[in-house]
Coordinates of C-alpha atoms in Angstrom, one line a residue:
Chain A
R1 CA -17.7 -9.0 3.3
K2 CA -14.4 -7.3 2.5
E3 CA -11.4 -8.1 4.7
V4 CA -10.8 -4.4 5.3
E5 CA -13.5 -1.8 4.9
Q6 CA -13.3 1.9 5.0
D7 CA -15.7 4.8 4.3
P8 CA -14.4 6.1 1.0
G9 CA -15.5 9.7 1.7
P10 CA -14.7 12.2 0.6
F11 CA -14.6 14.1 3.8
N12 CA -14.4 17.8 3.2
V13 CA -13.7 19.7 6.4
P14 CA -12.5 23.3 7.2
E15 CA -9.0 23.9 8.4
G16 CA -8.7 23.5 12.1
A17 CA -11.5 20.9 12.4
T18 CA -11.2 17.5 14.0
V19 CA -11.9 14.6 11.8
A20 CA -12.1 10.9 12.5
F21 CA -12.1 7.8 10.3
N22 CA -12.9 4.2 11.1
C23 CA -11.9 1.0 9.5
T24 CA -13.3 -2.4 10.1
Y25 CA -11.6 -5.7 9.6
S26 CA -13.0 -9.2 9.3
N27 CA -10.2 -11.5 10.5
S28 CA -10.2 -11.5 14.3
A29 CA -6.7 -13.1 14.3
S30 CA -5.2 -10.0 12.7
Q31 CA -2.1 -8.8 14.6
S32 CA -0.7 -5.7 12.9
F33 CA -2.5 -2.6 12.0
F34 CA -1.3 0.6 10.3
W35 CA -2.5 3.8 8.9
Y36 CA -0.9 4.9 5.7
R37 CA -1.2 8.2 3.8
Q38 CA -1.2 8.4 0.1
D39 CA -1.0 11.6 -1.8
C40 CA -2.3 11.8 -5.4
R41 CA -0.1 9.8 -7.8
K42 CA 2.4 9.0 -5.1
E43 CA 3.2 5.9 -3.1
P44 CA 1.7 5.2 0.3
K45 CA 3.7 6.4 3.3
L46 CA 3.3 5.1 6.8
L47 CA 1.5 7.5 9.0
M48 CA 1.5 5.5 12.2
S49 CA 1.2 2.0 13.5
V50 CA -1.8 1.1 15.7
Y51 CA -1.3 -0.6 19.0
S52 CA -3.8 -2.1 21.4
S53 CA -3.1 0.6 23.9
G54 CA -3.6 3.3 21.3
N55 CA -1.0 5.7 20.2
E56 CA -0.7 9.4 19.6
D57 CA 1.7 11.4 17.4
G58 CA 1.1 15.1 17.6
R59 CA -2.3 15.8 16.1
F60 CA -2.9 12.2 15.1
T61 CA -4.3 9.6 17.4
A62 CA -4.9 5.9 16.4
Q63 CA -7.0 3.5 18.4
L64 CA -7.6 -0.2 18.1
N65 CA -10.8 -1.9 19.2
R66 CA -10.3 -5.7 19.0
A67 CA -13.7 -6.5 20.4
S68 CA -15.5 -4.7 17.6
Q69 CA -12.7 -5.3 15.1
Y70 CA -12.1 -1.7 14.0
I71 CA -9.3 0.8 14.1
S72 CA -9.7 4.5 14.1
L73 CA -7.7 7.6 13.2
L74 CA -8.4 11.0 14.7
I75 CA -6.8 14.1 13.3
R76 CA -7.1 17.3 15.4
D77 CA -6.5 20.9 14.3
S78 CA -6.5 19.7 10.6
K79 CA -4.1 21.5 8.2
L80 CA -4.4 22.0 4.5
S81 CA -1.5 19.6 4.1
D82 CA -3.5 16.8 5.7
S83 CA -5.5 16.5 2.5
A84 CA -4.8 13.1 1.2
T85 CA -6.2 9.6 1.0
Y86 CA -5.8 7.6 4.3
L87 CA -5.4 3.9 4.0
C88 CA -6.2 1.4 6.7
V89 CA -3.8 -1.5 6.6
V90 CA -4.3 -4.8 8.3
N91 CA -2.0 -7.9 8.5
P92 CA -4.6 -10.7 8.6
R93 CA -2.2 -13.4 9.4
G94 CA -0.3 -12.0 12.2
S95 CA 3.4 -11.8 12.4
S96 CA 4.3 -15.1 10.9
A97 CA 3.3 -14.2 7.3
S98 CA 3.1 -10.8 5.9
K99 CA 0.3 -10.4 3.5
I100 CA -1.1 -7.1 4.4
I101 CA -4.5 -6.0 3.2
F102 CA -5.2 -2.4 2.2
G103 CA -8.5 -0.7 2.7
S104 CA -9.8 1.2 -0.3
G105 CA -8.9 4.5 1.4
T106 CA -10.7 7.5 2.8
R107 CA -10.3 10.7 0.9
L108 CA -9.8 13.8 3.0
S109 CA -10.0 17.3 1.7
I110 CA -9.2 20.2 4.0
R111 CA -10.6 23.6 2.9
P112 CA -9.2 27.0 3.9
Chain B
G1 CA 13.5 5.2 7.7
A2 CA 14.3 2.5 5.2
V3 CA 14.5 3.4 1.6
V4 CA 13.1 1.4 -1.4
S5 CA 13.8 2.5 -4.9
Q6 CA 12.0 1.6 -8.1
H7 CA 13.1 2.0 -11.6
P8 CA 11.9 3.3 -14.0
S9 CA 9.5 5.8 -12.5
R10 CA 7.6 6.1 -15.8
V11 CA 7.5 4.1 -18.9
I12 CA 5.6 4.2 -22.1
C13 CA 5.7 1.1 -24.3
K14 CA 3.9 -0.3 -27.3
S15 CA 1.4 -3.1 -27.1
G16 CA 3.0 -6.5 -27.3
T17 CA 6.4 -5.5 -25.8
S18 CA 7.7 -6.4 -22.4
V19 CA 8.7 -4.1 -19.6
K20 CA 10.9 -4.8 -16.6
I21 CA 10.5 -2.9 -13.4
E22 CA 13.1 -3.1 -10.7
C23 CA 12.6 -2.7 -6.9
R24 CA 15.6 -2.3 -4.6
S25 CA 15.8 -2.0 -0.9
L26 CA 18.7 0.4 -0.4
D27 CA 19.7 0.2 3.2
F28 CA 18.2 -3.1 4.4
Q29 CA 17.8 -6.7 3.3
A30 CA 14.3 -7.7 2.4
T31 CA 13.6 -11.4 2.3
T32 CA 10.1 -10.6 1.1
M33 CA 9.0 -7.9 -1.3
F34 CA 5.5 -7.2 -2.6
W35 CA 4.2 -6.0 -5.9
Y36 CA 1.0 -4.0 -6.1
R37 CA -1.0 -2.4 -8.8
Q38 CA -3.2 0.6 -8.5
F39 CA -5.7 1.8 -11.1
P40 CA -6.9 5.4 -11.0
K41 CA -9.1 6.2 -8.0
Q42 CA -8.9 2.6 -6.8
S43 CA -7.1 1.0 -3.9
L44 CA -3.8 -0.8 -4.0
M45 CA -4.2 -4.4 -5.1
L46 CA -1.6 -7.0 -4.1
M47 CA -0.4 -8.9 -7.2
A48 CA 2.2 -11.2 -5.7
T49 CA 4.6 -11.8 -2.9
S50 CA 8.2 -12.1 -3.9
N51 CA 10.5 -14.3 -1.8
E52 CA 14.2 -14.3 -2.2
G53 CA 15.4 -17.5 -3.7
S54 CA 12.0 -19.0 -4.4
K55 CA 9.1 -18.7 -6.6
A56 CA 6.7 -15.8 -6.1
T57 CA 3.2 -16.3 -4.7
Y58 CA 0.6 -14.8 -7.0
E59 CA -2.8 -13.6 -5.9
Q60 CA -5.9 -15.0 -7.4
G61 CA -6.6 -13.6 -10.9
V62 CA -3.0 -12.5 -11.5
E63 CA -1.4 -14.4 -14.4
K64 CA 2.0 -15.6 -13.4
D65 CA 3.1 -16.1 -17.0
K66 CA 2.3 -12.6 -17.8
F67 CA 3.8 -10.9 -14.7
L68 CA 7.1 -12.5 -14.2
I69 CA 8.7 -11.9 -10.8
N70 CA 12.3 -12.6 -9.9
H71 CA 13.8 -12.0 -6.5
A72 CA 17.4 -12.8 -7.2
S73 CA 18.9 -11.2 -4.1
L74 CA 17.9 -9.8 -0.7
T75 CA 17.8 -6.3 -2.1
L76 CA 16.4 -6.7 -5.6
S77 CA 13.1 -7.9 -7.0
T78 CA 12.0 -7.4 -10.6
L79 CA 8.6 -7.5 -12.2
T80 CA 8.4 -8.1 -15.9
V81 CA 5.1 -7.3 -17.7
T82 CA 5.2 -9.5 -20.8
S83 CA 3.3 -8.9 -23.9
A84 CA 1.9 -5.7 -22.5
H85 CA -1.6 -4.6 -23.4
P86 CA -3.3 -1.2 -22.9
E87 CA -5.3 -2.7 -20.0
D88 CA -2.0 -3.3 -18.2
S89 CA -1.5 0.5 -18.0
S90 CA -1.4 1.2 -14.3
F91 CA 0.7 2.4 -11.4
Y92 CA 2.9 -0.5 -10.2
I93 CA 4.3 -0.2 -6.7
C94 CA 6.7 -2.5 -4.8
S95 CA 7.2 -2.7 -1.1
A96 CA 9.6 -4.4 1.2
E97 CA 9.4 -5.3 4.8
S98 CA 12.2 -5.0 7.3
E99 CA 10.7 -7.8 9.4
P100 CA 7.7 -10.1 9.1
G101 CA 4.5 -8.4 10.0
G102 CA 6.2 -5.1 10.3
E103 CA 6.0 -1.8 8.4
Q104 CA 6.2 -2.0 4.7
Y105 CA 8.4 0.5 2.9
F106 CA 7.1 1.4 -0.5
G107 CA 9.0 2.3 -3.6
P108 CA 8.0 5.5 -5.4
G109 CA 6.0 3.5 -8.0
T110 CA 6.2 3.0 -11.8
R111 CA 3.6 4.5 -14.0
L112 CA 3.2 2.2 -17.0
T113 CA 1.4 3.3 -20.1
V114 CA 0.9 0.9 -22.9
T115 CA -0.1 2.4 -26.2

């Protein structure tokens, strides 16, 4: 089983739709979780950190479910500019050592 | 946010030559930097963890004698691809963390093409 698994997609949704991605992780001791966004041929950029209490930033909401070992990302009122690959990132060793693991990414395409 | 630069952004070299890629944290000190490689339509793969003042830690399957990493200061790490081959052609990205377990700031990447 991979340490971090994501549905590769692609998700093709109309502008204005709500779309959600899940990501599962295998190491129950993982402490830090992030969602990154990567545009084609560019470096990844942090979208948001994921906290146990969940967090929201505008149209984006991230949730963590430790019991089921998954994190989720919800995008509301999607825009054309949201088209990108979304990477789930997990630090499997906690805060003492930083070897983060990237999921393979979920491709999202927003159509007009 | 913190800024990480990478140089060069793009390089084309001939098979058998060596290429050095620099990664700099511009406005913070990074005791740890990471080097990743990404092939087309694939995920980022961690190659090695670079620690200032000590030897890099390489991931399984990554040849340390081929991918030389030097982390000479708290703001600079270099990756040298020695005796490059066409199969080394890839997108190489570095990252630096501002604190252990925290956000990683990525450089813009270096696209290496070996002919």
